[in-house]
Short mmCIF file of C-alpha atoms in Angstrom, two decimals:
data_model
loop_
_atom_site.label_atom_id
_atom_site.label_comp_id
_atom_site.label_asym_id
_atom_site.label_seq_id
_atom_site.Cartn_x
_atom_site.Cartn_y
_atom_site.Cartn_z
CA UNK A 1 105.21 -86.15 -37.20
CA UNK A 2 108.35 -87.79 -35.97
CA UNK A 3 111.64 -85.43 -34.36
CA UNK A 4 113.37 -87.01 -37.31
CA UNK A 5 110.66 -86.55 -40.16
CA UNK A 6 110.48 -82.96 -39.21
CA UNK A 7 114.36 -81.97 -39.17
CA UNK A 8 114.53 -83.59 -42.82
CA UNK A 9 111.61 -80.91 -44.04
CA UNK A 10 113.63 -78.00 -42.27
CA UNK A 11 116.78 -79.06 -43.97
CA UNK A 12 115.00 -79.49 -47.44
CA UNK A 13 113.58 -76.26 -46.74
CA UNK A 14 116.99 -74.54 -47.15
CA UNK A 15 115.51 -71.75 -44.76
CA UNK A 16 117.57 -69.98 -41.95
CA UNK A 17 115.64 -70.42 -38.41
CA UNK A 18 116.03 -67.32 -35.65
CA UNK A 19 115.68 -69.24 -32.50
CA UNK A 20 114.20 -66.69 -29.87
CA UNK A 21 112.41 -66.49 -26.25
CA UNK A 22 110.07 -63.71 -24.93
CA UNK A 23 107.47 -63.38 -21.89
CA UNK A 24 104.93 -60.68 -20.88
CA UNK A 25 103.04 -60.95 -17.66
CA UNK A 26 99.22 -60.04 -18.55
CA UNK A 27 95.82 -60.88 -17.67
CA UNK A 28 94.36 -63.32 -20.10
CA UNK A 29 91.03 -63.87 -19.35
CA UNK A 30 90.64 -67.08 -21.39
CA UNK A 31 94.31 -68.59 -21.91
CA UNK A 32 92.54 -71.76 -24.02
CA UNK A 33 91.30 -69.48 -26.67
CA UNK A 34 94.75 -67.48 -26.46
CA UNK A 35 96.32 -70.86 -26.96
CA UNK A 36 94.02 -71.52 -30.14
CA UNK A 37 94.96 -68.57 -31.34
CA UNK A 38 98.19 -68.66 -31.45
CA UNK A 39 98.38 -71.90 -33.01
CA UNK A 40 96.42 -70.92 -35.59
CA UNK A 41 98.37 -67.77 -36.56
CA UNK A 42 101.64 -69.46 -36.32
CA UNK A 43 101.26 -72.49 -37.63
CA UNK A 44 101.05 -71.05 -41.33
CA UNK A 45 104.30 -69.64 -40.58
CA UNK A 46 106.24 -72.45 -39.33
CA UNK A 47 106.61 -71.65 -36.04
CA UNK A 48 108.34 -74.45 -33.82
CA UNK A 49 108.85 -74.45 -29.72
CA UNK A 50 107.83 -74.36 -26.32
CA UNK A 51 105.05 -71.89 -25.16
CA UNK A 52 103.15 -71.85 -21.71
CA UNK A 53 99.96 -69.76 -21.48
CA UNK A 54 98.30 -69.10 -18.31
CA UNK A 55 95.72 -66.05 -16.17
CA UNK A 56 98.98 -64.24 -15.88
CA UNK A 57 100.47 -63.57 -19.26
CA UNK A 58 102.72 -66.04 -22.03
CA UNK A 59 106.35 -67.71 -21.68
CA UNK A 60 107.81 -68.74 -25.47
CA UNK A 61 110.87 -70.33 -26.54
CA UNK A 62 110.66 -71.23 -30.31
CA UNK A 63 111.92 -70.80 -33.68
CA UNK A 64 111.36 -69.75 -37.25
CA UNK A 65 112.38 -69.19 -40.53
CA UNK A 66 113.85 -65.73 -40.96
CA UNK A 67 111.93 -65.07 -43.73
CA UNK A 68 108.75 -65.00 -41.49
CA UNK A 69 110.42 -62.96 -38.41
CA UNK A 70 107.97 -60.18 -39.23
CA UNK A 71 104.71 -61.56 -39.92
CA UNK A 72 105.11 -63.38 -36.73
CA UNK A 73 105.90 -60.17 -34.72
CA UNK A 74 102.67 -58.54 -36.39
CA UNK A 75 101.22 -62.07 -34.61
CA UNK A 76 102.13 -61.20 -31.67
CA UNK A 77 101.65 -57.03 -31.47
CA UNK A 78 98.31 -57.68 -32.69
CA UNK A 79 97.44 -57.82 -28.40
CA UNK A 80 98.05 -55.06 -26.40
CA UNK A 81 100.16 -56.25 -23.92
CA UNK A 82 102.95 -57.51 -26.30
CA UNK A 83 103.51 -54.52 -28.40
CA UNK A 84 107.12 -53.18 -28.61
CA UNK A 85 107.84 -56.66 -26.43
CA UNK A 86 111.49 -57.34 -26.24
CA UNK A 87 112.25 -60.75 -28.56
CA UNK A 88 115.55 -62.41 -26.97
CA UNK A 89 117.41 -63.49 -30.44
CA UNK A 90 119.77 -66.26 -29.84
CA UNK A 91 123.24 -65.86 -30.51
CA UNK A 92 123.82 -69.26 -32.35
CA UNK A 93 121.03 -70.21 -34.15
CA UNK A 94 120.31 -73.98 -34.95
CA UNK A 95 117.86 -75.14 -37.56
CA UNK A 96 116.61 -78.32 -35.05
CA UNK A 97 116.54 -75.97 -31.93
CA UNK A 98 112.40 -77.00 -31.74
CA UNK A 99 111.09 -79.78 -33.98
CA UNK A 100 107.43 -79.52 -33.14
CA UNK A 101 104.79 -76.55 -31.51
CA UNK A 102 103.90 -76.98 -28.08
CA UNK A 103 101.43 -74.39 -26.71
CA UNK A 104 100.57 -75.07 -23.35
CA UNK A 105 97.69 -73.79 -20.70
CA UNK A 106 98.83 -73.94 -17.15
CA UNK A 107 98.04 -72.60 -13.76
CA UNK A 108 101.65 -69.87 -13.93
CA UNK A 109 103.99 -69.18 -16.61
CA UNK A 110 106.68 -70.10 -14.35
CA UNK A 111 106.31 -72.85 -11.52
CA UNK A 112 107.28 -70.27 -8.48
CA UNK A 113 105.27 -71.87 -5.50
CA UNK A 114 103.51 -68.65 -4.62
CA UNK A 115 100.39 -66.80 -3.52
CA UNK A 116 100.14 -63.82 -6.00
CA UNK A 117 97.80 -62.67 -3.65
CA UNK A 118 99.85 -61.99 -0.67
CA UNK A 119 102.12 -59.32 -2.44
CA UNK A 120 102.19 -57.19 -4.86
CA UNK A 121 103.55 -58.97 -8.00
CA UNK A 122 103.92 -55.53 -9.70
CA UNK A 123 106.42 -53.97 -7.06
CA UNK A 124 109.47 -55.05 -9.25
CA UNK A 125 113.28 -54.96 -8.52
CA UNK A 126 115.15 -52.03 -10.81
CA UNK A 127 116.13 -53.08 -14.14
CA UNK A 128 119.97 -53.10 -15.34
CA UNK A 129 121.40 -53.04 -18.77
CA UNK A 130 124.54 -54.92 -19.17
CA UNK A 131 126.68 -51.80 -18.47
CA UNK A 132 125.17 -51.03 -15.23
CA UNK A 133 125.06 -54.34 -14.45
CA UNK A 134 128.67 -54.62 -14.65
CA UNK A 135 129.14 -51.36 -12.29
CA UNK A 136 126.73 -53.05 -9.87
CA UNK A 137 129.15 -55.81 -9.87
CA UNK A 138 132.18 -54.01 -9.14
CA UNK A 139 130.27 -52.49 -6.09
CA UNK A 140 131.47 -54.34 -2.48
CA UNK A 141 128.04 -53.94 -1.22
CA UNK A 142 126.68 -55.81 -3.52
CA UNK A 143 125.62 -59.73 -3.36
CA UNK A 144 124.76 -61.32 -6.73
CA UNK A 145 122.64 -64.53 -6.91
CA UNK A 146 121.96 -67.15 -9.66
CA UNK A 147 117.58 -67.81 -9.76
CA UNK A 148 118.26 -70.59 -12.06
CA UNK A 149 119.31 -74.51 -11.39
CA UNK A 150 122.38 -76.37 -10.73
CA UNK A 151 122.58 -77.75 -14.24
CA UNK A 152 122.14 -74.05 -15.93
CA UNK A 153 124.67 -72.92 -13.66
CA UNK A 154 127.24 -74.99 -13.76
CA UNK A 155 128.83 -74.67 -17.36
CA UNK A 156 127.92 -70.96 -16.88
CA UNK A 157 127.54 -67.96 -14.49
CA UNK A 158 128.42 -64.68 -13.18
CA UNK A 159 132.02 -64.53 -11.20
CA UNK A 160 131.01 -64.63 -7.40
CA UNK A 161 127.64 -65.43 -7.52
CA UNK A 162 125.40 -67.07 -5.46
CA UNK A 163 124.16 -70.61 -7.30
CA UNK A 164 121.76 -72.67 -5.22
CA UNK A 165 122.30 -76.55 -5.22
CA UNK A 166 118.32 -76.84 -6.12
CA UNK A 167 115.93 -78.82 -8.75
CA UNK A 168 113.80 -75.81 -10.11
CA UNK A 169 113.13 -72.43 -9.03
CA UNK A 170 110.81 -72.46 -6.55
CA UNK A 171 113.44 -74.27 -4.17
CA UNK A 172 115.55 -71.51 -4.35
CA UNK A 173 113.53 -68.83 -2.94
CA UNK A 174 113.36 -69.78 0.84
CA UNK A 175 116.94 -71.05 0.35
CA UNK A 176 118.52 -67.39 -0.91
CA UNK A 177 115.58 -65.42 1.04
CA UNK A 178 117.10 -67.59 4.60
CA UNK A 179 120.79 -67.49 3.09
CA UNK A 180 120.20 -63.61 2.95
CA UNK A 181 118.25 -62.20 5.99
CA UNK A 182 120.49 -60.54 7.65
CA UNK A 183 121.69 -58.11 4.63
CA UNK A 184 117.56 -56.56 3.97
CA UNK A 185 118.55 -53.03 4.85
CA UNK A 186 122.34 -52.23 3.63
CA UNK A 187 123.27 -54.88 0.90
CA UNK A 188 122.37 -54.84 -2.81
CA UNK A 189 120.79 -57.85 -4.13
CA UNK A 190 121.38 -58.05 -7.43
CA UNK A 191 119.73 -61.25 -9.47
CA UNK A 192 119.76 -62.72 -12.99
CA UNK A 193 118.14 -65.62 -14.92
CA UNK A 194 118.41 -67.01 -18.37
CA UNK A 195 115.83 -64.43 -20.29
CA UNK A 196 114.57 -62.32 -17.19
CA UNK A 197 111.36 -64.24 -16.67
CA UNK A 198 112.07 -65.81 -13.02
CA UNK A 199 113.66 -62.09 -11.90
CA UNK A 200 110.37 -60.61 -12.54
CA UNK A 201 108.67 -62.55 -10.01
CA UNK A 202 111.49 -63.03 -7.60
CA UNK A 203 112.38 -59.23 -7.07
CA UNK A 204 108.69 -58.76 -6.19
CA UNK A 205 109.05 -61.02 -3.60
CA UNK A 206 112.21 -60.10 -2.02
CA UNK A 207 110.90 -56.35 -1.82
CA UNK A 208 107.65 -58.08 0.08
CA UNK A 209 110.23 -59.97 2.05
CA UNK A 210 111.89 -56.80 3.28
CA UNK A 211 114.91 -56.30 0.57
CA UNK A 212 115.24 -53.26 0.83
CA UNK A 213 117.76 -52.69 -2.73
CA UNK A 214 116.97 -55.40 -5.02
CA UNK A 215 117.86 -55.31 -8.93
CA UNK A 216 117.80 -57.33 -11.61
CA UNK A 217 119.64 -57.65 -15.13
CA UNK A 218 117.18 -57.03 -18.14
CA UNK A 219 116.38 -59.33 -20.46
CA UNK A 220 118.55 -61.71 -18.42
CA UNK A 221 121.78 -63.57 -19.57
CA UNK A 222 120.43 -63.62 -23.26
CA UNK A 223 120.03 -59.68 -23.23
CA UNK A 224 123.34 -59.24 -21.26
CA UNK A 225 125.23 -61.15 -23.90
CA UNK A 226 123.88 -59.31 -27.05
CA UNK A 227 124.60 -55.66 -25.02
CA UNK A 228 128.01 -56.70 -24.18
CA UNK A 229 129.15 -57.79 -27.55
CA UNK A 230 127.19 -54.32 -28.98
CA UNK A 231 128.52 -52.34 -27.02
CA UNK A 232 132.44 -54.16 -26.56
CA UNK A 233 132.26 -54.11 -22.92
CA UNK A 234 133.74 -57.08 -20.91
CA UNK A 235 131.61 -60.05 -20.07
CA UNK A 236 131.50 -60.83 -16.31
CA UNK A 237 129.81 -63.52 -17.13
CA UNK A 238 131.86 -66.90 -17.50
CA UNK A 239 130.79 -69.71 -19.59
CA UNK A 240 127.92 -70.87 -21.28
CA UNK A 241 124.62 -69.99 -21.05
CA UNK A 242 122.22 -72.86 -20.40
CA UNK A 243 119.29 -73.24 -22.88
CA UNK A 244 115.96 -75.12 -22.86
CA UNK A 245 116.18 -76.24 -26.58
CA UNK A 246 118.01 -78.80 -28.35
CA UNK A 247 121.13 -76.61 -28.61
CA UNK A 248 121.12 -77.11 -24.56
CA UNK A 249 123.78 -74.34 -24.20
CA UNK A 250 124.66 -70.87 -25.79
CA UNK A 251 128.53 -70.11 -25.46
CA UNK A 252 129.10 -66.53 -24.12
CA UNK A 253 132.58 -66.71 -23.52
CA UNK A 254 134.95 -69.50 -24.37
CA UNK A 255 136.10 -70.02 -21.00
CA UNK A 256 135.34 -74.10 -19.91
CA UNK A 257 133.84 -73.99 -16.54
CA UNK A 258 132.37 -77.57 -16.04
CA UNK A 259 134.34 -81.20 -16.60
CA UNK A 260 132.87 -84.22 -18.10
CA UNK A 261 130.93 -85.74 -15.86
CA UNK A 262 131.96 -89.23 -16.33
CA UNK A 263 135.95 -88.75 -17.11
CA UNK A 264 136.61 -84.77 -15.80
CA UNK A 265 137.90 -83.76 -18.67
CA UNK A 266 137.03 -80.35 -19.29
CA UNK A 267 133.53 -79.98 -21.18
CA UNK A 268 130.23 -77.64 -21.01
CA UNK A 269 128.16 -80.00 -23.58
CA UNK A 270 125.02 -81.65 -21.86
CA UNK A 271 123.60 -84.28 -23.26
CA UNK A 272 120.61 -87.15 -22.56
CA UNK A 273 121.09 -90.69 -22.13
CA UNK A 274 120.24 -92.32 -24.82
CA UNK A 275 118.70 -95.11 -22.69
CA UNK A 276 114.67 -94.06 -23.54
CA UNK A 277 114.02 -95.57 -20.08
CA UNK A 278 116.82 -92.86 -18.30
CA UNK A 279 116.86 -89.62 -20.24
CA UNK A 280 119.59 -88.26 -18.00
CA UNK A 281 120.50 -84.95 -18.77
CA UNK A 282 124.87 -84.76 -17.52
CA UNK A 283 128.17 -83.44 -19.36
CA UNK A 284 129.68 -85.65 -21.51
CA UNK A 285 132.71 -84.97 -23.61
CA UNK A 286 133.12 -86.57 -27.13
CA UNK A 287 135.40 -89.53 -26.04
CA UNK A 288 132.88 -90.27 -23.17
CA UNK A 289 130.22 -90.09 -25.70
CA UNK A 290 131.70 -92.49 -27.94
CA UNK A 291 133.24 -95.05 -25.21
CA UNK A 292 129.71 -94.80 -23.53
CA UNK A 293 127.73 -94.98 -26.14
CA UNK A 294 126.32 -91.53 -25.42
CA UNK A 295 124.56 -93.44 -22.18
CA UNK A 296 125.32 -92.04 -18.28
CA UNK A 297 126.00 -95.35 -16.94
CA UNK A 298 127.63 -99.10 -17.88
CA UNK A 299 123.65 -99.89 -16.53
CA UNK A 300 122.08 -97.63 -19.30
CA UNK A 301 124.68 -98.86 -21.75
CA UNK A 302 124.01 -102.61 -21.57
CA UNK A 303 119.96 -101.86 -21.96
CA UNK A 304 120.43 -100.10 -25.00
CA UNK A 305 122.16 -103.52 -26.39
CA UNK A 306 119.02 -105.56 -25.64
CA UNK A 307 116.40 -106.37 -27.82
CA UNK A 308 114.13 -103.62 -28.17
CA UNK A 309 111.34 -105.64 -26.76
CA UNK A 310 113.35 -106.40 -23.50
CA UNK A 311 113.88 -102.60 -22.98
CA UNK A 312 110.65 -102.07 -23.44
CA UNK A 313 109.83 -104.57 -20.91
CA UNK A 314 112.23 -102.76 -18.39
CA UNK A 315 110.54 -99.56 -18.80
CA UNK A 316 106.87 -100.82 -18.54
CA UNK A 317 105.41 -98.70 -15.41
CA UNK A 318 108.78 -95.99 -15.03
CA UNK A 319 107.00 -92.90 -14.64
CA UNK A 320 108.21 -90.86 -18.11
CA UNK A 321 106.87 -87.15 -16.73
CA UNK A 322 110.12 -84.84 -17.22
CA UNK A 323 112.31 -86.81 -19.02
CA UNK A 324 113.44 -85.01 -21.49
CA UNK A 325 115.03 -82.25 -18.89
CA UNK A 326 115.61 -84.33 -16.04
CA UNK A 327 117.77 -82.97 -12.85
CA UNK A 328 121.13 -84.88 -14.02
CA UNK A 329 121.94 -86.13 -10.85
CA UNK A 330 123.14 -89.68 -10.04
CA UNK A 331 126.26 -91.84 -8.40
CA UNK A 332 127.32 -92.20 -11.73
CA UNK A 333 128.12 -88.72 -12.58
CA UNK A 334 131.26 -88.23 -11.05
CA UNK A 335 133.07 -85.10 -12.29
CA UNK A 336 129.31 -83.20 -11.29
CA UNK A 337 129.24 -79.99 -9.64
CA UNK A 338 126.48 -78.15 -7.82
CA UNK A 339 126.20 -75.48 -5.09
CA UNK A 340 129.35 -73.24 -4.81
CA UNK A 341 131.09 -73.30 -7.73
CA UNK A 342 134.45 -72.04 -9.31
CA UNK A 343 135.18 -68.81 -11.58
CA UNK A 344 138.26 -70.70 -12.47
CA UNK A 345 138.23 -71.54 -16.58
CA UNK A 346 139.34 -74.82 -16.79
CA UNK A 347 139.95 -74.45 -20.58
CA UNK A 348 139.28 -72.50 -23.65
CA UNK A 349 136.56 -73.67 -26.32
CA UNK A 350 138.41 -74.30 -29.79
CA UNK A 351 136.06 -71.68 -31.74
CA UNK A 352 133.82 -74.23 -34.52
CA UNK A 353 131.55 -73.44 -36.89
CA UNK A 354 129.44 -71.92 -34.39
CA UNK A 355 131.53 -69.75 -32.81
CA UNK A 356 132.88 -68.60 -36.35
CA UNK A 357 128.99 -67.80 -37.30
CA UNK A 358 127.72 -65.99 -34.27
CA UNK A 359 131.00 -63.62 -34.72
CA UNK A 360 128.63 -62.39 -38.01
CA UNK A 361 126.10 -59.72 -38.30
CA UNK A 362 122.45 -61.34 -37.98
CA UNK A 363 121.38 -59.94 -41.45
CA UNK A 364 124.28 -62.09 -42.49
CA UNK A 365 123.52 -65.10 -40.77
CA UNK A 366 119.77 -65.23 -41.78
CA UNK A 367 121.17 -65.39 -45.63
CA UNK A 368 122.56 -68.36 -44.94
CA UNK A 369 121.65 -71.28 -46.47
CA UNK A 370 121.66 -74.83 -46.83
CA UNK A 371 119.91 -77.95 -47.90
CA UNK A 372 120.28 -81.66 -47.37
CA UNK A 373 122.53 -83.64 -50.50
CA UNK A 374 123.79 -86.58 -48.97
CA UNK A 375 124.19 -89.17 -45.60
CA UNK A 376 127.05 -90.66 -44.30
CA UNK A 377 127.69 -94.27 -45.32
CA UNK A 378 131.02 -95.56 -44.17
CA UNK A 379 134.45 -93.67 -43.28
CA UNK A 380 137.66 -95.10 -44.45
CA UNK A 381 139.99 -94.68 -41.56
CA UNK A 382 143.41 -95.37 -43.57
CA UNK A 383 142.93 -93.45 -46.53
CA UNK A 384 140.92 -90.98 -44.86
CA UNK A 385 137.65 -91.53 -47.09
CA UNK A 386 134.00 -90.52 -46.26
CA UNK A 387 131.32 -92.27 -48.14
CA UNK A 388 128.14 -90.55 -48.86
CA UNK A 389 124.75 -91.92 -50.58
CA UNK A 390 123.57 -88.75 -52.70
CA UNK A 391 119.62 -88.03 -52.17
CA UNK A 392 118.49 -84.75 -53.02
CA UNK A 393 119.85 -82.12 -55.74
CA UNK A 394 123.48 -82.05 -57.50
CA UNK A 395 126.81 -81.46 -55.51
CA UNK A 396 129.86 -79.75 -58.40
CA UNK A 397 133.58 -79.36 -57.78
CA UNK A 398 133.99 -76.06 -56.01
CA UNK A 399 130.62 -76.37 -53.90
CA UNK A 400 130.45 -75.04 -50.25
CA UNK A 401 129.78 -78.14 -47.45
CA UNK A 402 129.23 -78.86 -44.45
CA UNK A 403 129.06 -82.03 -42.95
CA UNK A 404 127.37 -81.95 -39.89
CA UNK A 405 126.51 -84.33 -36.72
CA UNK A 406 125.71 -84.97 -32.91
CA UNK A 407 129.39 -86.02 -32.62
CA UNK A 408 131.08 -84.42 -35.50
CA UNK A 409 129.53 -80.88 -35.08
CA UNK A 410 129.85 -78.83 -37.85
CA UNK A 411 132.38 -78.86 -40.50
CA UNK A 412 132.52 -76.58 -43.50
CA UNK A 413 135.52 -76.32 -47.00
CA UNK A 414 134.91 -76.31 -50.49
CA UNK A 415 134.74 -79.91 -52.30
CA UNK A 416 137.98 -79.80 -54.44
CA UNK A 417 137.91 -83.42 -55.81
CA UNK A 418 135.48 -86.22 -55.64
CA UNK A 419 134.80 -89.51 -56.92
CA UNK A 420 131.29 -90.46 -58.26
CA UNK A 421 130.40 -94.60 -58.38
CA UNK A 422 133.90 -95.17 -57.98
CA UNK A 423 135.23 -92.55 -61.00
CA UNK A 424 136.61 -89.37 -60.79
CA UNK A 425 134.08 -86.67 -61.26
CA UNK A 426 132.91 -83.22 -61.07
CA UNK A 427 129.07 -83.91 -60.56
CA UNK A 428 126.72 -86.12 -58.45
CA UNK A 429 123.09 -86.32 -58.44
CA UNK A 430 120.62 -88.11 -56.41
CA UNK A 431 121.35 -91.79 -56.23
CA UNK A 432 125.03 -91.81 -56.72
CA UNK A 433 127.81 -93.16 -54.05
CA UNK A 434 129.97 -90.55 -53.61
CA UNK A 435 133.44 -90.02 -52.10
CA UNK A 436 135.90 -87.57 -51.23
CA UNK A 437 138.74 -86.69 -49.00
CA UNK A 438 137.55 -86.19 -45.47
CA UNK A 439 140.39 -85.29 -42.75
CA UNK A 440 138.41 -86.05 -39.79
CA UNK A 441 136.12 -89.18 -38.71
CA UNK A 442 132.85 -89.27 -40.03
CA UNK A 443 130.11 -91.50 -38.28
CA UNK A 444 126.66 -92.90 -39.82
CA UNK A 445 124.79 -89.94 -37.99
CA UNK A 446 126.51 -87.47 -40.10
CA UNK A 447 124.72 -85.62 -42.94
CA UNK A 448 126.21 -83.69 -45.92
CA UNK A 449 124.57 -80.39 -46.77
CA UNK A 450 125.15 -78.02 -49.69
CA UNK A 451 125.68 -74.33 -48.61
CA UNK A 452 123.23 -72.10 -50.88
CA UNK A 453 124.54 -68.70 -49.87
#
């Protein structure tokens, strides 16, 4: 099933999705059957994501309906080694955040580079809550460091860390373990990582390495985020906090760290070329988007404009491994940043719909609903018009909407007064043209939803 076909059953659904992320280091004996498993327990439930299985335990990012959330945690306590297993929640959920179920086998969870066998894997760092975290931080003696990759870091990160200009993970620890030699015995290193996963390993190894105080924040940037806004204590974290789903970011404070890569305006909001032969993953802010036709490059952009067979033609024998996350660097880019960067906001994040929602309690949130009505058709700049073609159930005068898109966002009000086939009218069902009074630009991507509760 197509990306596309897929998002139009979730939004027909009407169901709330809980996007979430867990790991657990194990010994699975035979991680094929563990992987048939698990897609056979989860599929009934309509479980969606990214999951690697290997000898040494399970990494998952996915989502789910909310409905489900515990039938699919009896799924997963039903082994040993995942009961009571911490489930990082996401703080904005998004209904597309996985459109199909990956489940993986692979030789590590992680891609580290190293020998399990030549330390002790077990011999872990100390873990810090959020709180102690922060006190940590406020300590001179202590030396923070990023584990995760120049495009995580740079719309997001802790004030004076560390952030390695490298690819993936396993660059970074010869980099940070030569970077920090001289501070084994009477410095605190204290690390963090998206959901905890690559602290778990690299702790270990900087204790083999000699380290002689080495922590690391629980549960990662995910965890840290849900303690601090528990708990009301201040975030010392800046930014946003990269994501491996279609989201591609989680806001944690609305400080703008990063510029558009192609203009320098002030952005955080990756992106990927739309060129199928590029991929690129770079900031690029709405204006950029639209001038570039969401494309990195004038290159990209004059592909896209060729017959689809030509583009084809031009991609024949491009290796397409790792597209979809590729490193996002190129001459093109600009306004990009990597290695040392700034704790210097840039700008503040006007708070959207998103913002708005994650500010309510998750029992809240997973009430929400909504289902698909209506696609954008044509927007009347002048009179400020949006056309929609009406497809599924009835839309009334006083209905909840939200018109959402790649460019648009998400835009929610009440439908006051509409015209049906031309005519002033307070219903429209499937079939009908239907227009209203729309105060911002609407584009052909755009889809109109009816909020259910």
């Amino acid at each position: 099933m197509r990306a596309e076909e897929r998002a139009e059953l979730i939004d027909q659904a009407g169901k709330q999705r809980l996007t979430l992320s867990f790991y657990a280091y194990a010994k699975i004996e035979d991680p094929k059957k563990f992987r048939d498993d698990l897609f056979l327990a989860w599929n009934p439930l309509d479980v969606l994501g990214r999951i690697y299985v290997a000898n040494e335990g399970i990494n998952a990012q996915l989502s789910l309906p909310a409905d489900y959330f515990y039938q699919f945690k009896d799924t997963i306590e039903a082994y040993d080694f995942m009961k009571g297993i911490r489930l990082n929640i996401a703080r904005e959920h998004d209904d597309h955040s996985f459109l199909k179920l990956t489940i993986k086998v692979r030789h590590k969870i992680v891609a580290d580079g190293l020998d399990d066998s030549t330390f002790d894997v077990t011999n872990k760092g100390i873990h810090l809550k959020a709180k102690e975290f922060n006190q940590l931080l406020e300590d001179p003696n202590t030396i923070v460091v990023d584990f995760r990759n120049h495009y995580e870091s740079e719309i997001g990160h802790f004030k004076g860390a560390i952030t390695p200009d490298v690819d993936t993970f396993r660059e970074s620890l010869p980099i940070i373990e030569e970077q920090l030699k001289d501070f084994k015995e009477d410095k605190n290193l204290l690390m963090y990582c998206t959901g905890g996963i690559r602290c778990e390993k690299a702790s270990a190894f900087f204790k083999h390495k000699g380290f002689k105080n080495v922590y690391q924040l629980e549960g990662g940037i995910i965890e840290y985020a849900r303690q601090i806004e528990q708990e009301g204590l201040p975030s010392k974290f800046i930014g946003k906090n990269f994501v491996f789903d279609h989201r591609l970011g989680e806001r944690i404070t609305n400080d703008i760290v990063s510029q558009c890569h192609q203009c320098g305006k002030p952005c955080d909001n990756h992106t990927n070329c739309v060129n199928d032969g590029c991929h690129l993953l770079f900031i690029q802010c709405d204006e950029c988007k639209e001038k570039m036709d969401n494309c990195c490059s004038a290159e990209c952009q004059e592909i896209i404009h060729l017959p689809l067979a030509e583009q084809v033609n031009l991609r024949r024998g491009i290796q397409k491994g790792n597209m979809i996350f590729k490193k996002g660097k190129s001459d093109a880019l600009k306004f990009k940043h990597t290695g040392e960067l700034s704790d210097v906001s840039l700008a503040i994040a006007e708070p959207g719909f998103n913002e708005l929602a994650k500010q309510k309690p998750l029992r809240e949130r997973i009430k929400r609903k909504k289902v698909l009505v209506a696609k954008a058709q044509h927007y009347y700049t002048k009179a400020q018009v949006g056309l929609f073609l009406m497809e599924n159930h009835e839309l009334t005068i006083g209905d909840r909407i939200l018109i959402s898109g790649p460019t648009t966002g998400n835009e929610e009000f009440v439908l006051e007064k509409m015209f049906v086939n031309g005519t002033e009218n307070s219903l429209a069902k499937p079939g009908d043209k239907l227009t209203f009074t729309v105060p911002f630009r609407i584009r052909l991507s755009d889809k109109l939803y009816k909020i259910l509760s």
